[in-house]
mmCIF file of C-alpha atoms in Angstrom:
data_model
loop_
_atom_site.group_PDB
_atom_site.id
_atom_site.type_symbol
_atom_site.label_atom_id
_atom_site.label_comp_id
_atom_site.label_asym_id
_atom_site.label_seq_id
_atom_site.Cartn_x
_atom_site.Cartn_y
_atom_site.Cartn_z
ATOM 1 C CA MET W 9 -0.125 0.080 -0.158
ATOM 2 C CA SER W 10 1.604 3.424 -0.960
ATOM 3 C CA ALA W 11 1.845 6.435 1.609
ATOM 4 C CA GLU W 12 -0.444 8.263 -0.066
ATOM 5 C CA THR W 13 -3.189 5.524 0.095
ATOM 6 C CA VAL W 14 -2.516 5.652 3.750
ATOM 7 C CA ASP W 15 -2.566 9.105 3.990
ATOM 8 C CA THR W 16 -5.783 9.215 2.395
ATOM 9 C CA ALA W 17 -7.565 6.410 4.428
ATOM 10 C CA ALA W 18 -6.335 8.281 7.712
ATOM 11 C CA ALA W 19 -7.695 11.572 6.652
ATOM 12 C CA ALA W 20 -11.258 9.679 5.926
ATOM 13 C CA ALA W 21 -11.286 8.104 9.097
ATOM 14 C CA PRO W 22 -13.512 9.650 11.949
ATOM 15 C CA ARG W 23 -11.450 11.887 14.292
ATOM 16 C CA PRO W 24 -12.840 12.622 18.047
ATOM 17 C CA GLY W 25 -14.211 16.189 18.291
ATOM 18 C CA SER W 26 -15.173 16.327 14.474
ATOM 19 C CA VAL W 27 -18.813 16.185 15.055
ATOM 20 C CA ARG W 28 -19.567 19.583 13.619
ATOM 21 C CA VAL W 29 -17.575 18.578 10.567
ATOM 22 C CA HIS W 30 -19.503 15.362 9.838
ATOM 23 C CA VAL W 31 -22.660 17.382 10.582
ATOM 24 C CA ARG W 32 -22.115 19.833 7.789
ATOM 25 C CA ALA W 33 -20.729 17.382 5.408
ATOM 26 C CA ALA W 34 -24.091 14.881 6.061
ATOM 27 C CA LEU W 35 -26.140 18.231 5.764
ATOM 28 C CA ARG W 36 -24.756 19.267 2.437
ATOM 29 C CA ARG W 37 -24.967 15.807 1.239
ATOM 30 C CA ALA W 38 -28.709 15.805 2.041
ATOM 31 C CA ALA W 39 -29.021 19.926 0.770
ATOM 32 C CA PRO W 40 -30.806 18.847 -2.607
ATOM 33 C CA ALA W 41 -33.541 16.579 -0.837
ATOM 34 C CA LEU W 42 -34.119 18.967 1.523
ATOM 35 C CA ALA W 43 -34.722 21.738 -0.855
ATOM 36 C CA LEU W 44 -37.039 19.629 -2.548
ATOM 37 C CA PHE W 45 -39.081 18.734 0.420
ATOM 38 C CA ALA W 46 -39.250 22.547 1.173
ATOM 39 C CA ALA W 47 -40.526 23.427 -2.288
ATOM 40 C CA ILE W 48 -42.958 20.833 -2.381
ATOM 41 C CA ARG W 49 -44.316 21.740 1.277
ATOM 42 C CA LEU W 50 -44.259 25.464 0.645
ATOM 43 C CA ALA W 51 -46.681 24.748 -2.237
ATOM 44 C CA GLY W 52 -48.802 22.723 0.013
ATOM 45 C CA ALA W 53 -48.627 25.845 2.845
ATOM 46 C CA MET W 54 -49.395 28.467 0.297
ATOM 47 C CA CYS W 55 -52.672 26.168 -0.844
ATOM 48 C CA THR W 56 -53.747 26.032 2.763
ATOM 49 C CA ALA W 57 -53.071 29.711 3.116
ATOM 50 C CA LEU W 58 -55.189 30.303 0.226
ATOM 51 C CA TRP W 59 -58.083 28.216 1.628
ATOM 52 C CA ALA W 60 -58.016 29.698 4.932
ATOM 53 C CA TRP W 61 -58.384 33.488 3.202
ATOM 54 C CA HIS W 62 -60.995 31.993 1.016
ATOM 55 C CA THR W 63 -62.967 30.429 4.309
ATOM 56 C CA GLY W 64 -62.127 33.976 6.172
ATOM 57 C CA ARG W 65 -59.611 32.876 8.512
ATOM 58 C CA HIS W 66 -56.019 33.797 8.868
ATOM 59 C CA PRO W 67 -53.743 31.273 7.796
ATOM 60 C CA ARG W 68 -51.580 31.262 10.853
ATOM 61 C CA ASN W 69 -54.678 30.393 12.963
ATOM 62 C CA LEU W 70 -55.511 27.482 10.434
ATOM 63 C CA LEU W 71 -52.016 25.858 10.570
ATOM 64 C CA GLY W 72 -51.293 26.492 14.205
ATOM 65 C CA ALA W 73 -54.840 26.240 16.042
ATOM 66 C CA THR W 74 -56.843 23.540 14.574
ATOM 67 C CA TRP W 75 -58.448 20.567 16.247
ATOM 68 C CA ASP W 76 -55.462 18.757 18.190
ATOM 69 C CA SER W 77 -53.259 21.825 18.183
ATOM 70 C CA ASN W 78 -55.777 23.550 20.330
ATOM 71 C CA TRP W 79 -54.911 21.034 22.947
ATOM 72 C CA TYR W 80 -51.307 21.016 22.916
ATOM 73 C CA LEU W 81 -51.552 24.832 23.222
ATOM 74 C CA SER W 82 -53.833 24.448 26.286
ATOM 75 C CA VAL W 83 -51.557 22.130 27.887
ATOM 76 C CA ALA W 84 -48.257 24.475 26.986
ATOM 77 C CA ARG W 85 -50.228 27.506 28.362
ATOM 78 C CA TYR W 86 -51.813 26.229 31.462
ATOM 79 C CA GLY W 87 -50.696 22.552 32.072
ATOM 80 C CA TYR W 88 -52.697 19.388 32.522
ATOM 81 C CA GLY W 89 -56.037 19.332 33.658
ATOM 82 C CA SER W 90 -56.873 22.974 32.543
ATOM 83 C CA PRO W 91 -60.812 23.629 31.225
ATOM 84 C CA THR W 92 -61.208 22.334 27.731
ATOM 85 C CA PRO W 93 -60.225 24.382 25.015
ATOM 86 C CA HIS W 94 -63.242 26.371 23.296
ATOM 87 C CA ARG W 95 -65.394 24.402 21.093
ATOM 88 C CA MET W 96 -63.395 21.231 21.597
ATOM 89 C CA TRP W 97 -64.705 17.865 22.682
ATOM 90 C CA PRO W 98 -64.868 16.145 24.970
ATOM 91 C CA PRO W 99 -65.822 18.881 28.133
ATOM 92 C CA ASP W 100 -63.600 16.916 30.265
ATOM 93 C CA PRO W 101 -60.591 18.571 32.002
ATOM 94 C CA LEU W 102 -58.917 15.294 32.090
ATOM 95 C CA ALA W 103 -59.386 14.870 28.264
ATOM 96 C CA ASP W 104 -55.808 16.565 27.785
ATOM 97 C CA LEU W 105 -54.030 13.586 29.320
ATOM 98 C CA ALA W 106 -54.429 11.865 26.125
ATOM 99 C CA PHE W 107 -51.902 14.175 24.694
ATOM 100 C CA PHE W 108 -48.265 13.499 25.364
ATOM 101 C CA PRO W 109 -45.957 15.970 27.294
ATOM 102 C CA LEU W 110 -42.885 16.397 24.997
ATOM 103 C CA TYR W 111 -44.687 18.857 22.085
ATOM 104 C CA PRO W 112 -46.261 21.202 24.568
ATOM 105 C CA GLY W 113 -43.067 21.127 26.746
ATOM 106 C CA LEU W 114 -41.149 22.166 23.896
ATOM 107 C CA ILE W 115 -43.704 25.013 22.724
ATOM 108 C CA ARG W 116 -43.518 26.303 26.540
ATOM 109 C CA GLY W 117 -39.935 26.346 26.649
ATOM 110 C CA VAL W 118 -39.422 27.908 22.975
ATOM 111 C CA SER W 119 -42.231 30.641 23.831
ATOM 112 C CA THR W 120 -40.493 31.366 27.047
ATOM 113 C CA ALA W 121 -37.124 31.800 25.459
ATOM 114 C CA LEU W 122 -38.277 33.793 22.421
ATOM 115 C CA PRO W 123 -40.263 36.683 22.224
ATOM 116 C CA ILE W 124 -43.331 34.841 20.183
ATOM 117 C CA GLY W 125 -46.558 33.361 21.440
ATOM 118 C CA ALA W 126 -47.369 29.821 21.978
ATOM 119 C CA LEU W 127 -49.240 29.420 18.751
ATOM 120 C CA SER W 128 -45.897 30.820 16.501
ATOM 121 C CA ALA W 129 -43.568 28.572 18.910
ATOM 122 C CA GLY W 130 -45.872 25.503 17.911
ATOM 123 C CA LEU W 131 -45.460 26.190 14.477
ATOM 124 C CA LEU W 132 -42.048 26.949 14.407
ATOM 125 C CA LEU W 133 -41.273 23.675 16.310
ATOM 126 C CA ALA W 134 -43.482 21.728 13.716
ATOM 127 C CA TRP W 135 -42.018 23.245 10.633
ATOM 128 C CA THR W 136 -38.112 22.607 12.095
ATOM 129 C CA ALA W 137 -39.137 18.889 13.316
ATOM 130 C CA ALA W 138 -40.522 18.226 9.841
ATOM 131 C CA ALA W 139 -37.207 19.441 8.150
ATOM 132 C CA VAL W 140 -35.235 17.206 10.582
ATOM 133 C CA ALA W 141 -37.570 14.585 9.614
ATOM 134 C CA ALA W 142 -36.797 14.703 6.306
ATOM 135 C CA TRP W 143 -33.044 14.959 6.527
ATOM 136 C CA GLY W 144 -33.547 11.514 8.815
ATOM 137 C CA ILE W 145 -35.671 9.990 6.240
ATOM 138 C CA PHE W 146 -32.941 10.846 3.366
ATOM 139 C CA ALA W 147 -30.140 9.578 5.825
ATOM 140 C CA VAL W 148 -31.925 6.155 6.001
ATOM 141 C CA GLY W 149 -32.446 5.883 2.300
ATOM 142 C CA ALA W 150 -28.936 7.224 1.327
ATOM 143 C CA HIS W 151 -27.600 4.496 3.837
ATOM 144 C CA LEU W 152 -29.282 1.610 2.551
ATOM 145 C CA HIS W 153 -29.506 2.222 -1.262
ATOM 146 C CA GLY W 154 -27.825 5.827 -2.175
ATOM 147 C CA ARG W 155 -28.812 9.252 -2.302
ATOM 148 C CA ARG W 156 -31.140 8.858 -5.204
ATOM 149 C CA ALA W 157 -33.263 6.715 -2.787
ATOM 150 C CA GLY W 158 -32.807 9.044 0.063
ATOM 151 C CA THR W 159 -34.166 11.930 -2.209
ATOM 152 C CA PHE W 160 -37.370 9.736 -3.592
ATOM 153 C CA LEU W 161 -38.050 8.829 -0.159
ATOM 154 C CA VAL W 162 -38.170 12.531 1.011
ATOM 155 C CA ALA W 163 -40.195 13.360 -1.820
ATOM 156 C CA LEU W 164 -42.556 10.702 -1.516
ATOM 157 C CA TRP W 165 -42.979 11.547 2.220
ATOM 158 C CA ALA W 166 -43.568 15.222 1.293
ATOM 159 C CA LEU W 167 -46.377 14.217 -1.137
ATOM 160 C CA LEU W 168 -48.386 11.862 0.713
ATOM 161 C CA PRO W 169 -51.998 12.471 0.889
ATOM 162 C CA HIS W 170 -52.198 13.473 4.251
ATOM 163 C CA ALA W 171 -48.618 15.392 4.129
ATOM 164 C CA VAL W 172 -50.738 18.663 4.788
ATOM 165 C CA ILE W 173 -50.269 17.598 8.541
ATOM 166 C CA GLU W 174 -46.294 18.265 8.051
ATOM 167 C CA SER W 175 -47.296 21.922 7.833
ATOM 168 C CA LEU W 176 -49.530 21.946 10.910
ATOM 169 C CA SER W 177 -49.018 22.126 14.554
ATOM 170 C CA TYR W 178 -49.142 18.812 15.254
ATOM 171 C CA THR W 179 -46.916 16.145 16.903
ATOM 172 C CA GLU W 180 -46.493 13.986 13.641
ATOM 173 C CA PRO W 181 -43.413 15.783 12.345
ATOM 174 C CA LEU W 182 -41.560 15.509 15.851
ATOM 175 C CA LEU W 183 -42.298 11.804 15.950
ATOM 176 C CA THR W 184 -41.279 11.083 12.548
ATOM 177 C CA ALA W 185 -38.044 12.897 12.982
ATOM 178 C CA LEU W 186 -37.371 10.701 16.059
ATOM 179 C CA ALA W 187 -38.300 7.747 14.513
ATOM 180 C CA ALA W 188 -36.309 8.492 11.274
ATOM 181 C CA TRP W 189 -32.922 9.258 13.303
ATOM 182 C CA ALA W 190 -33.526 6.280 15.823
ATOM 183 C CA LEU W 191 -33.624 3.985 12.818
ATOM 184 C CA TYR W 192 -30.387 5.521 11.458
ATOM 185 C CA ALA W 193 -28.817 5.295 14.740
ATOM 186 C CA LEU W 194 -29.614 1.602 14.707
ATOM 187 C CA LEU W 195 -28.528 0.955 11.014
ATOM 188 C CA THR W 196 -25.079 2.512 12.030
ATOM 189 C CA ASP W 197 -24.706 0.879 15.244
ATOM 190 C CA ARG W 198 -25.275 3.688 17.650
ATOM 191 C CA PRO W 199 -27.655 1.836 20.408
ATOM 192 C CA LEU W 200 -27.390 4.806 22.759
ATOM 193 C CA TRP W 201 -28.495 7.378 20.077
ATOM 194 C CA ALA W 202 -31.115 4.966 19.214
ATOM 195 C CA GLY W 203 -32.316 4.400 22.750
ATOM 196 C CA ALA W 204 -32.504 8.248 23.804
ATOM 197 C CA LEU W 205 -34.410 8.930 20.612
ATOM 198 C CA ALA W 206 -36.672 6.392 21.092
ATOM 199 C CA ALA W 207 -37.570 7.265 24.754
ATOM 200 C CA LEU W 208 -38.379 10.872 23.254
ATOM 201 C CA ALA W 209 -40.480 9.386 20.455
ATOM 202 C CA GLY W 210 -42.323 7.672 23.684
ATOM 203 C CA LEU W 211 -43.219 11.067 24.973
ATOM 204 C CA ALA W 212 -44.075 12.553 21.866
ATOM 205 C CA ARG W 213 -47.155 10.334 20.665
ATOM 206 C CA PRO W 214 -48.746 7.039 21.851
ATOM 207 C CA ASN W 215 -47.498 5.276 18.777
ATOM 208 C CA GLY W 216 -43.884 6.625 19.728
ATOM 209 C CA LEU W 217 -44.057 3.517 22.107
ATOM 210 C CA ALA W 218 -43.647 1.358 18.928
ATOM 211 C CA VAL W 219 -40.349 2.817 18.035
ATOM 212 C CA ALA W 220 -39.182 2.274 21.545
ATOM 213 C CA ALA W 221 -40.248 -1.278 21.366
ATOM 214 C CA ALA W 222 -38.696 -1.694 17.847
ATOM 215 C CA VAL W 223 -35.379 -0.153 19.361
ATOM 216 C CA LEU W 224 -35.597 -2.606 22.335
ATOM 217 C CA VAL W 225 -36.149 -5.819 20.126
ATOM 218 C CA VAL W 226 -33.244 -4.805 17.553
ATOM 219 C CA VAL W 227 -30.577 -4.228 20.491
ATOM 220 C CA GLY W 228 -31.720 -7.177 22.515
ATOM 221 C CA VAL W 229 -31.080 -9.366 19.434
ATOM 222 C CA ARG W 230 -27.759 -8.032 18.627
ATOM 223 C CA THR W 231 -26.803 -8.132 21.927
ATOM 224 C CA TRP W 232 -27.894 -11.892 22.067
ATOM 225 C CA ARG W 233 -26.042 -12.545 18.984
ATOM 226 C CA ARG W 234 -22.805 -11.011 20.011
ATOM 227 C CA GLY W 235 -22.942 -12.848 23.442
ATOM 228 C CA ARG W 236 -23.637 -16.294 21.215
ATOM 229 C CA ASP W 237 -20.608 -15.437 18.918
ATOM 230 C CA GLY W 238 -18.247 -14.142 21.287
ATOM 231 C CA PRO W 239 -16.728 -10.449 22.073
ATOM 232 C CA VAL W 240 -16.535 -8.580 18.765
ATOM 233 C CA PRO W 241 -13.519 -6.410 18.393
ATOM 234 C CA ARG W 242 -14.287 -2.806 18.294
ATOM 235 C CA GLN W 243 -12.055 -0.197 16.863
ATOM 236 C CA GLU W 244 -11.665 2.958 18.970
ATOM 237 C CA ARG W 245 -14.409 5.651 18.045
ATOM 238 C CA PRO W 246 -15.473 8.969 19.487
ATOM 239 C CA LEU W 247 -18.176 8.910 21.894
ATOM 240 C CA TRP W 248 -20.578 10.589 19.494
ATOM 241 C CA HIS W 249 -20.300 7.405 17.340
ATOM 242 C CA TYR W 250 -22.376 5.520 19.925
#
């Protein structure tokens, strides 16, 4: 092996403390897919805004204060056990226990830290989560079958018949982001990251528990196989790799 080949391999190997460099490189790799996702969802949001104006509503209220969004906003503002939001059903102060705490907790944190209200904070979080979810979906597809597959998956997710929910102040974008990156962490053998993301998914929505169960099964099977086959030699890797 030539000295030039050795130097190239050494430069390509992950180095401790280079998290920011790797994240920037991954983001540049996903940039075309994310731009496509943003264009598709922007078109969808414009259609929603036109419909809001047509029906006499403000687009921000339609996107950020519709159905379940009102429950999350109520929990963020007043906590659990508060009076039922206006015109919402059922009229039971305990009904808000059906809405998991991660998203309203984030809304409260963002609206406290930034000079914006809870409604705007909810939309900011939902749109950010949708972009992070698109990035995670691309990462999974690109890891398994290349960039073209990753980009196709992102476009497919953005064009689903119910994709309008990705522009609303709902928890689906947050759950999708956590699930996608938990799957990527499993695929790249980062069980601690997968477990942490799965735990957060379980705090976001009821079906987030399925993400946690899937991670537990995969980690359990891998642990059993490694115990059966004996210890697997492991190269020294930075802490963030796990």
